[in-house]
Coordinates of C-alpha atoms and ligand atoms in Angstrom, one line a residue:
X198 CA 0.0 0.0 0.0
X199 CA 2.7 2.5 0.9
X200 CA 3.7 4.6 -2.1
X201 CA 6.9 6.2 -3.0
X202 CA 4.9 9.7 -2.3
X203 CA 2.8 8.5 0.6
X204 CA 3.3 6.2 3.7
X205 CA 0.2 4.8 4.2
X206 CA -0.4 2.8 7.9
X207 CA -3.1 0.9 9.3
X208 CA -4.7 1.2 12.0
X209 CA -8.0 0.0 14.0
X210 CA -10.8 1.2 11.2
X211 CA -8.3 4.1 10.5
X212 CA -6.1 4.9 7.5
X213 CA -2.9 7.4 8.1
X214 CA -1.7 8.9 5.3
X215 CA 1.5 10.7 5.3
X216 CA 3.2 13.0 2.3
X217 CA 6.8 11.6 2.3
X218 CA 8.1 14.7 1.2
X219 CA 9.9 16.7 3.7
X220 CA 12.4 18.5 1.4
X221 CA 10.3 20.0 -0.9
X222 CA 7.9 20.7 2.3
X223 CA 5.6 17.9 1.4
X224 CA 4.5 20.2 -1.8
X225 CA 2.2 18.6 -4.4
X226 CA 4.0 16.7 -7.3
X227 CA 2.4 15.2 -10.0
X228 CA 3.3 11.7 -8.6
X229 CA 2.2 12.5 -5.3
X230 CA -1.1 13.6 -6.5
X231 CA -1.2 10.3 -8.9
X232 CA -0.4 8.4 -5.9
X233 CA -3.3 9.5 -3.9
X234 CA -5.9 9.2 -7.2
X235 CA -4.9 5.8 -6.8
X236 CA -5.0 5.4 -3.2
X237 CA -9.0 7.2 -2.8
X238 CA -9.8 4.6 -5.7
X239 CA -8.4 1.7 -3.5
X240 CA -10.2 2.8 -0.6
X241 CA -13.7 2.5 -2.0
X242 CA -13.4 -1.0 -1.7
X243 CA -12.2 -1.3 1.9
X244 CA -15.2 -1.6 4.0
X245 CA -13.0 -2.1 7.4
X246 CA -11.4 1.7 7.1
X247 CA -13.7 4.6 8.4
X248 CA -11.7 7.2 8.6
X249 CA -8.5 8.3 7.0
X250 CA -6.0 11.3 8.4
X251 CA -4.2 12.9 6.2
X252 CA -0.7 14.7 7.5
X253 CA 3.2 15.4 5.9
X254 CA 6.5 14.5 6.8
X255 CA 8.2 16.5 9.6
X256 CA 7.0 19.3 11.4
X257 CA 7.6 22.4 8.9
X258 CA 4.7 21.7 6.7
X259 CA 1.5 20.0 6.3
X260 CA 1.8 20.9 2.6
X261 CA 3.2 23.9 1.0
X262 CA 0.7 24.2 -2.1
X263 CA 1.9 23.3 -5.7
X264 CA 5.2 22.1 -5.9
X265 CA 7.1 25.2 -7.6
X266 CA 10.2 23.9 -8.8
X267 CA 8.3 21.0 -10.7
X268 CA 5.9 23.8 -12.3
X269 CA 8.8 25.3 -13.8
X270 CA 10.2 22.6 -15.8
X271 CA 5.7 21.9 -16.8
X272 CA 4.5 23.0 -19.8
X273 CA 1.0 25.2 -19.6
X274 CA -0.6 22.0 -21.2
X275 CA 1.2 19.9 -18.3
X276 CA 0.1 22.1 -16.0
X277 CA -3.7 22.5 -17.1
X278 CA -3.7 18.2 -16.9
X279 CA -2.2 18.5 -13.2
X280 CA -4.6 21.1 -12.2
X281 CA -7.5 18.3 -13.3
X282 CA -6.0 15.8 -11.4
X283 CA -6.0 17.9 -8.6
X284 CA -9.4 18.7 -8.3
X285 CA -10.3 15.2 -9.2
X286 CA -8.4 14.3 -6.2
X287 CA -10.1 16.8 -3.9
X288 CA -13.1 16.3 -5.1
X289 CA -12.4 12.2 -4.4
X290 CA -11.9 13.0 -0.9
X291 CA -14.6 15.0 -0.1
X292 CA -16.9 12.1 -2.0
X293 CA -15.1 9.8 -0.8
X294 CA -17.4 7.3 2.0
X295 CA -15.2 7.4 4.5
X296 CA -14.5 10.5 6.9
X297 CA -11.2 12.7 6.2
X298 CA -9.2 14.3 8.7
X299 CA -6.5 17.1 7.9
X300 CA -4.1 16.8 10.7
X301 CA -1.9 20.2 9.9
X302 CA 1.3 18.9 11.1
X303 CA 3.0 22.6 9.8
X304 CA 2.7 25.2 7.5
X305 CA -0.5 24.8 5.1
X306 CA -0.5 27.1 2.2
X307 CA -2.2 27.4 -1.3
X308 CA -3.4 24.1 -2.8
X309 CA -2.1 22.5 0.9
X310 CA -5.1 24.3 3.2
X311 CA -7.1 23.6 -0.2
X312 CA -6.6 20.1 0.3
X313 CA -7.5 20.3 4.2
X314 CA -10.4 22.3 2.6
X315 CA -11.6 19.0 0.8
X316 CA -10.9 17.1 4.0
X317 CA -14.1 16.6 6.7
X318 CA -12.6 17.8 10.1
X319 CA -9.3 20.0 10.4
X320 CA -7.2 19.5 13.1
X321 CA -3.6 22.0 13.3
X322 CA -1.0 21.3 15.6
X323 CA -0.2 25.0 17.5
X324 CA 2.6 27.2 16.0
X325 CA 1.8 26.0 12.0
X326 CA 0.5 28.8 9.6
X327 CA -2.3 28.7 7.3
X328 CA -2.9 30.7 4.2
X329 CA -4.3 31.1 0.9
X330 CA -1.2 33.5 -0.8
X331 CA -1.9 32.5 -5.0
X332 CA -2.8 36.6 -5.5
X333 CA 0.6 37.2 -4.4
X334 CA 1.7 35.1 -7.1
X335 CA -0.3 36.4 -9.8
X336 CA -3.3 33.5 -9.5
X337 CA -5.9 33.1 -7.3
X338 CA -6.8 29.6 -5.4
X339 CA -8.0 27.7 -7.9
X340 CA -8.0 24.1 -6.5
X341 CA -11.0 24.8 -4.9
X342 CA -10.1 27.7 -2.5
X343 CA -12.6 30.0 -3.0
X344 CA -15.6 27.7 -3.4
X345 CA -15.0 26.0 -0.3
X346 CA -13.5 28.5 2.3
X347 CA -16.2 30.4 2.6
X348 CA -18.8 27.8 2.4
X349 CA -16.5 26.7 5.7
X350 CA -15.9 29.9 7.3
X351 CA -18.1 31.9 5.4
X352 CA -17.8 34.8 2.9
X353 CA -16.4 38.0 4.7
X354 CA -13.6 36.1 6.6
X355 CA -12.3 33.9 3.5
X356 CA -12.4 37.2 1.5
X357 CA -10.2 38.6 4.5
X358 CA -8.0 35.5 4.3
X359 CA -8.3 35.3 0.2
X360 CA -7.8 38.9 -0.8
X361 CA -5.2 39.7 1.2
X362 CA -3.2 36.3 1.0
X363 CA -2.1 36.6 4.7
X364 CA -1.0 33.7 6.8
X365 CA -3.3 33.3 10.2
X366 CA -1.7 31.2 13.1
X367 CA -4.0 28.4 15.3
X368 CA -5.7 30.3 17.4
X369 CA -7.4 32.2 14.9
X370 CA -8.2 29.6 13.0
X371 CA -9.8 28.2 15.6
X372 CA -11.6 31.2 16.7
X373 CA -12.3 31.1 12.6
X374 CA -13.7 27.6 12.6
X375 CA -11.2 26.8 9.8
X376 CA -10.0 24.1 12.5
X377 CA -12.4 22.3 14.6
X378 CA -9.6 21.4 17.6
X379 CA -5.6 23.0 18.2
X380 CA -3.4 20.4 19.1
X381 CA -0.3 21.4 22.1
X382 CA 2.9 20.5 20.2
X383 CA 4.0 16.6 20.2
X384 CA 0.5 15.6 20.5
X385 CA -1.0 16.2 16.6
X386 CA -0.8 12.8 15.9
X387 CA -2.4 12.0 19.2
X388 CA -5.2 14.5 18.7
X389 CA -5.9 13.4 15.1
X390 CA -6.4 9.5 15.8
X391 CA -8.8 10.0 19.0
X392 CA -11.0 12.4 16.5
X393 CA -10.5 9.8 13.9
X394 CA -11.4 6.6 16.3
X395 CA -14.2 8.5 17.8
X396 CA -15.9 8.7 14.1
X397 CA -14.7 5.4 13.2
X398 CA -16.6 3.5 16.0
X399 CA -19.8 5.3 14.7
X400 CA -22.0 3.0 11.3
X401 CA -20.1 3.0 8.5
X402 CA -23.1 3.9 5.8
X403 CA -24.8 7.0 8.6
X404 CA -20.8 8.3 8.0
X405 CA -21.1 7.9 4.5
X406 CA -24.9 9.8 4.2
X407 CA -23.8 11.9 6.9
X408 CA -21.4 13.2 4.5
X409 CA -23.5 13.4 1.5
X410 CA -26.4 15.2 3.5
X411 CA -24.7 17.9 4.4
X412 CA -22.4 18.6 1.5
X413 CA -25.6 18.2 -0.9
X414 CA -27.6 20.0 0.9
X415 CA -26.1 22.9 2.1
X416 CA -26.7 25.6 -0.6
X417 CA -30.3 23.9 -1.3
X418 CA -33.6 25.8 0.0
X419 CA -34.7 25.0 3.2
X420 CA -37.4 22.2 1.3
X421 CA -35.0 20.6 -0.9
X422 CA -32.6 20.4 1.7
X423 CA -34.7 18.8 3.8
X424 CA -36.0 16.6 1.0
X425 CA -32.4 15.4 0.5
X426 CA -31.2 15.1 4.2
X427 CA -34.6 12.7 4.0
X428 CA -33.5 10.5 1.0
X429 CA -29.9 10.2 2.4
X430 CA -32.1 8.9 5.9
X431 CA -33.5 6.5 4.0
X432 CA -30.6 4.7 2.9
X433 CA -29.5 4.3 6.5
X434 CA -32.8 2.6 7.1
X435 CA -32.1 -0.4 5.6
X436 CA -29.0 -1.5 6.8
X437 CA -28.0 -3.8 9.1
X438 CA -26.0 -1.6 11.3
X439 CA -29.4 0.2 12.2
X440 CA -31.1 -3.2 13.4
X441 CA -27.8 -4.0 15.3
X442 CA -27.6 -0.7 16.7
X443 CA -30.9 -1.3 18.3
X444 CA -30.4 -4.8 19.4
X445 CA -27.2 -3.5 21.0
X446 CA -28.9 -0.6 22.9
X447 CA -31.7 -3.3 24.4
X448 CA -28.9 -5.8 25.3
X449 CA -26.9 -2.6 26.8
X450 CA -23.8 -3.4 25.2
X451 CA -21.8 -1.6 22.3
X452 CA -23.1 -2.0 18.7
X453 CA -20.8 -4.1 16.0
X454 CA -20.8 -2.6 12.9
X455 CA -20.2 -3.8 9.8
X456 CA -21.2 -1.7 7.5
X457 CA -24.0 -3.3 5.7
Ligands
COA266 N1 7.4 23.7 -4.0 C1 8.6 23.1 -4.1 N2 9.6 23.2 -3.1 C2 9.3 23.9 -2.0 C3 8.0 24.5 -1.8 C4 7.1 24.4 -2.9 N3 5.8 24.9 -2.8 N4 8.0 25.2 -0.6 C5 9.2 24.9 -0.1 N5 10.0 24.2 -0.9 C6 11.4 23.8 -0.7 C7 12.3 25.0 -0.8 O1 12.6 25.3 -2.1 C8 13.5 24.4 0.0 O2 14.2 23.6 -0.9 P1 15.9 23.7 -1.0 O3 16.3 23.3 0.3 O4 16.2 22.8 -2.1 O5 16.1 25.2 -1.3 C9 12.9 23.5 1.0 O6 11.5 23.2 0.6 C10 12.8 24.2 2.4 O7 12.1 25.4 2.2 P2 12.2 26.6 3.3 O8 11.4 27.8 2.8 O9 13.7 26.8 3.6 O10 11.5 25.9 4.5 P3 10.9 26.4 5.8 O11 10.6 25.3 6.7 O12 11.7 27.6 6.3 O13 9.4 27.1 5.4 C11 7.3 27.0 4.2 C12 8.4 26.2 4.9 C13 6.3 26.1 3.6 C14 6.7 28.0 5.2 C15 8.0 27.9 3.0 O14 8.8 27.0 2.3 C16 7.1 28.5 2.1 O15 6.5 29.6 2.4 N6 6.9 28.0 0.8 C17 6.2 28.5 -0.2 C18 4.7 28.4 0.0 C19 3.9 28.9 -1.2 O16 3.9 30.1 -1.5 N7 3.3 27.9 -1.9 C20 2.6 28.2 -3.1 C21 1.2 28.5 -2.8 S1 0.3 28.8 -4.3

């Protein structure tokens, strides 16, 4: 399973997936983004893994965006085809069935916070910076930055964060709700896997339609969101997991799920 690009381990219903690229501050490389297009298409089949955190190498960066001294040698055509697969892969982890967890290990910038963007729960160990800086550089986020920061933190802070291309530190991220928890130094990893174990004990398919519910549904009118939120109910209803659930509440003991 482990890559060249990532170093995949496995864990109780959990998935960690780290960049193995420290030198180049765990930037995004064509291969490493191939690597995890191939990695989210392996994971659709594994019923046992309910969560995956995703972190980098070392504690300088989480992911410091695009992978600069690879985009110099890249034609625009090159570049156009890696942008696709880039939002292909975003896009694969928030469809993805399984819950994602962004555990900011250091510095998360451009297309790196984009990807924690795509991710379900953001977790940033104190001291790292965060920052959309592409108009610095003559672009603007375009792997998905500005369609989903403010749908996360809503539209006058990410044009605060967006339009000015500053970096923001922990706590106000926190106090942002770009990041739902802060971890103390040393203990990211820590932090990350008890989020991740307490979504992974929960019914696999209720994570999966949790998911879909409120992505879907969130820029829907009030009706057709709740129309949706209902059809993505439904599917919970006839799964196993619901009847075991039950049974386990009346024997007081803790549900086994399975994930039919
Ligand atoms: N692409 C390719 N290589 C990168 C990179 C990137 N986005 N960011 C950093 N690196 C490389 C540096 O070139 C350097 O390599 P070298 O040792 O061969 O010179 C190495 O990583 C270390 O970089 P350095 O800046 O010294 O590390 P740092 O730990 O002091 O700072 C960052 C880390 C991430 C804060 C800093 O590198 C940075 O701000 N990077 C640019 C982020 C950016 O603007 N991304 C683009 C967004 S669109």
């Amino acid at each position: 399973m482990t890559g060249t690009e990532w170093r995949i381990e496995r864990l109780e219903g959990i998935e960690y997936w780290t960049i193995a690229g420290e030198a180049r501050r765990n930037a995004l490389s064509r291969a490493m983004i191939q690597e995890l297009l191939e990695n989210l298409e392996r994971l659709r089949g594994e019923r046992s893994v309910r969560c995956v955190v995703l972190t980098g190498e070392g504690e300088k960066a989480f992911c410091a965006g695009a992978d600069l001294k690879e985009r110099a040698t890249m034609s625009a055509d090159e570049v156009h085809q890696f942008h696709r697969s880039l939002l292909a892969a975003f896009r694969g982890i928030e469809q993805a069935p399984q819950a994602f967890v962004a555990a900011m290990n250091g510095a998360a910038l451009g297309g790196g916070l984009e990807m924690a963007l795509a991710c379900d729960l953001r977790v940033v160990v104190d001291g790292a910076e965060m920052g959309l800086p592409e108009v610095g550089l003559g672009i603007i986020p375009g792997a998905g930055g500005t369609v989903r920061l403010p749908r996360a933190i809503g539209v006058a802070r990410a044009k605060d964060l967006i339009l000015t291309g500053r970096r923001i530190g922990a706590a106000e991220a926190f106090a942002m709700g770009l990041v739902s928890r802060v971890a103390p130094p040393g203990r990211l990893r820590e932090v990350a896997l008890e989020m991740a174990a307490l979504v992974a004990r929960n019914a696999p398919v209720s994570i999966r339609q949790a998911k879909r519910a409120i992505d879907g549904g969130l820029h829907l009118d009030l009706d057709a969101a709740l129309a949706h939120e209902n059809a993505m109910y439904q599917d919970c209803l006839r799964t196993k997991d619901r009847v075991e659930a039950l049974r386990a509440f009346a024997e007081k003991r803790k549900p086994i799920f399975t994930g039919e």
